[in-house]
């Protein structure tokens, strides 16, 4: 299959943007797969009401069949066509956070393919903020099921190039709207529990949610090893670069001392070593290692925005072992550390004190 790429300027949409969106929407209506930018990461879209189209998503990604998809809508009213009831708490969250990186899990009303929900009684719904995403969903005229547009297990794509690296030849097209802004996926919030429960931390922080709904709990699987997560996708290895990654905890100077030591040792064993740091931290490292600076430590949103591109850089550089600094788990730092822990398969060691 030839994958069409539509390059558009999302900041200054011209006639070619309208033409691209019409073509892409027509493909979605025909049951084909089209990747598109959202404010979080690129999504791989299919008509959520079409069984065969949804099945194609799982095939193209190599996604486990028991991992349900987020259904994307173009406007707030569309939610009522998907869920049995829109409770008061959902209304308040939507008023505050939609369009945006918040996905709500609610009992569905049987209007999307059971392949999208994996037969669960609930559906995950989100209204993205990206204008291209919204224009495409509106033009398609159907709710759009869209997981992140990566091969299963790989870091989510934050550029169209990442999408093509994983899925060229497997999907009908990709709308290239440039790099995404948030860089980590949406927050998945379960509203079927007495207290709203975060199943996956993401672009909307726990602190922001709590300001609107009061108490917010965390799925126990996010807190303790060995619990079965209620968000099926969370149990799989994710975001993993090819090289084995280890997180090194502690203040930046302590982490850097240990990382330098571990990196030098690994290099002597013949490994090609990658180091994940920040713009303001790269000066701490010496030697032949692949040092990838990602954002600035005083702006965790900038680190989150660059994380997946940084993980893919290590793959491009043929790195076999990666050491990464860690970050405070406040605000967007919670989502950032959640993705880093998964990419590292839970491997974490302390830094070296002076
Ligand atoms: O930012 C995002 O959310 C991106 C963009 C494209 O919108 N999408 C995304 O989709 O990250 P995906 O498929 O990679 O992750 C969806 C997550 C998975 O962890 C899945 O298990 C969970 O949402 N999920 C979907 N439906 C669910 C449901 N009914 N109950 C619980 N969890 C659900
Ligand atoms: Mg994903």
XYZ file of N, CA and C and ligand atoms in Angstrom, residues 40-41 43 63 67-70 72 105 120 122 124 126 146-148 185-186 188 199-200 230-234, ligand 1:
114
model
N -1.493 16.090 21.545
C -0.659 15.217 22.381
C 0.376 14.487 21.530
N -0.109 13.537 20.728
C 0.740 12.745 19.829
C -0.071 12.508 18.555
N -2.336 10.452 16.087
C -3.265 9.338 16.234
C -3.406 8.591 14.921
N -1.269 -4.414 17.535
C -1.763 -4.112 18.885
C -2.498 -5.312 19.466
N -6.849 -4.477 23.981
C -6.500 -3.109 24.399
C -7.399 -2.112 23.664
N -8.423 -1.578 24.360
C -9.441 -0.762 23.680
C -8.903 0.586 23.219
N -9.640 1.213 22.294
C -9.205 2.449 21.647
C -9.965 3.656 22.185
N -9.331 4.817 22.109
C -10.005 6.069 22.439
C -10.798 6.519 21.219
N -12.539 9.573 19.275
C -12.358 11.024 19.220
C -13.578 11.691 18.595
N -13.755 7.982 30.551
C -14.286 6.626 30.402
C -15.666 6.572 31.050
N -15.896 -4.209 26.154
C -16.133 -3.648 27.496
C -17.466 -2.889 27.511
N -17.751 -0.024 28.704
C -17.415 1.403 28.713
C -16.711 1.804 27.422
N -13.931 5.011 25.970
C -13.054 6.147 26.297
C -13.239 7.194 25.199
N -12.560 11.339 23.767
C -11.803 12.580 23.924
C -12.071 13.502 22.746
N -8.885 6.266 17.545
C -7.483 6.575 17.214
C -6.548 6.318 18.381
N -5.792 5.216 18.295
C -4.679 5.042 19.237
C -3.513 5.871 18.735
N -2.443 5.948 19.513
C -1.229 6.595 19.029
C -0.747 5.856 17.777
N 0.661 11.461 25.928
C -0.735 11.224 25.602
C -1.682 11.863 26.619
N -2.965 11.784 26.290
C -3.999 12.349 27.156
C -4.072 11.604 28.485
N -6.176 9.544 30.979
C -7.381 8.713 30.893
C -8.019 8.674 32.280
N -6.517 6.463 35.173
C -6.001 5.172 34.717
C -4.648 5.349 34.035
N -4.462 6.527 33.415
C -3.167 6.847 32.786
C -2.919 8.336 32.980
N -6.590 -1.303 35.407
C -7.936 -1.315 34.850
C -7.977 -0.747 33.446
N -6.931 0.000 33.072
C -6.836 0.444 31.687
C -5.984 -0.592 30.970
N -6.620 -1.427 30.137
C -5.915 -2.605 29.621
C -4.566 -2.276 28.989
N -4.466 -1.126 28.286
C -3.237 -0.815 27.564
C -2.048 -0.595 28.468
N -2.330 -0.244 29.715
C -1.270 0.154 30.628
C -0.375 -1.025 31.016
O -3.419 11.462 23.605
C -3.966 10.375 23.371
O -4.747 9.837 24.163
C -3.650 9.715 22.026
C -4.172 10.612 20.908
C -4.006 9.992 19.548
O -5.502 10.967 21.169
N -4.222 8.392 21.956
C -3.740 7.348 22.679
O -4.382 6.148 22.452
O -2.808 7.447 23.450
P -3.795 4.729 22.907
O -4.648 3.729 22.240
O -2.354 4.674 22.595
O -4.082 4.658 24.437
C -5.415 4.503 24.903
C -5.439 4.157 26.357
C -4.962 2.738 26.596
O -4.210 2.691 27.790
C -6.289 1.980 26.740
O -6.161 0.801 27.478
C -7.158 3.001 27.439
O -6.794 4.232 26.832
N -8.600 2.762 27.228
C -9.301 2.833 26.081
N -10.591 2.502 26.268
C -10.717 2.201 27.589
C -11.813 1.786 28.424
N -13.029 1.584 27.929
N -11.555 1.589 29.735
C -10.312 1.779 30.251
N -9.254 2.171 29.519
C -9.443 2.379 28.203
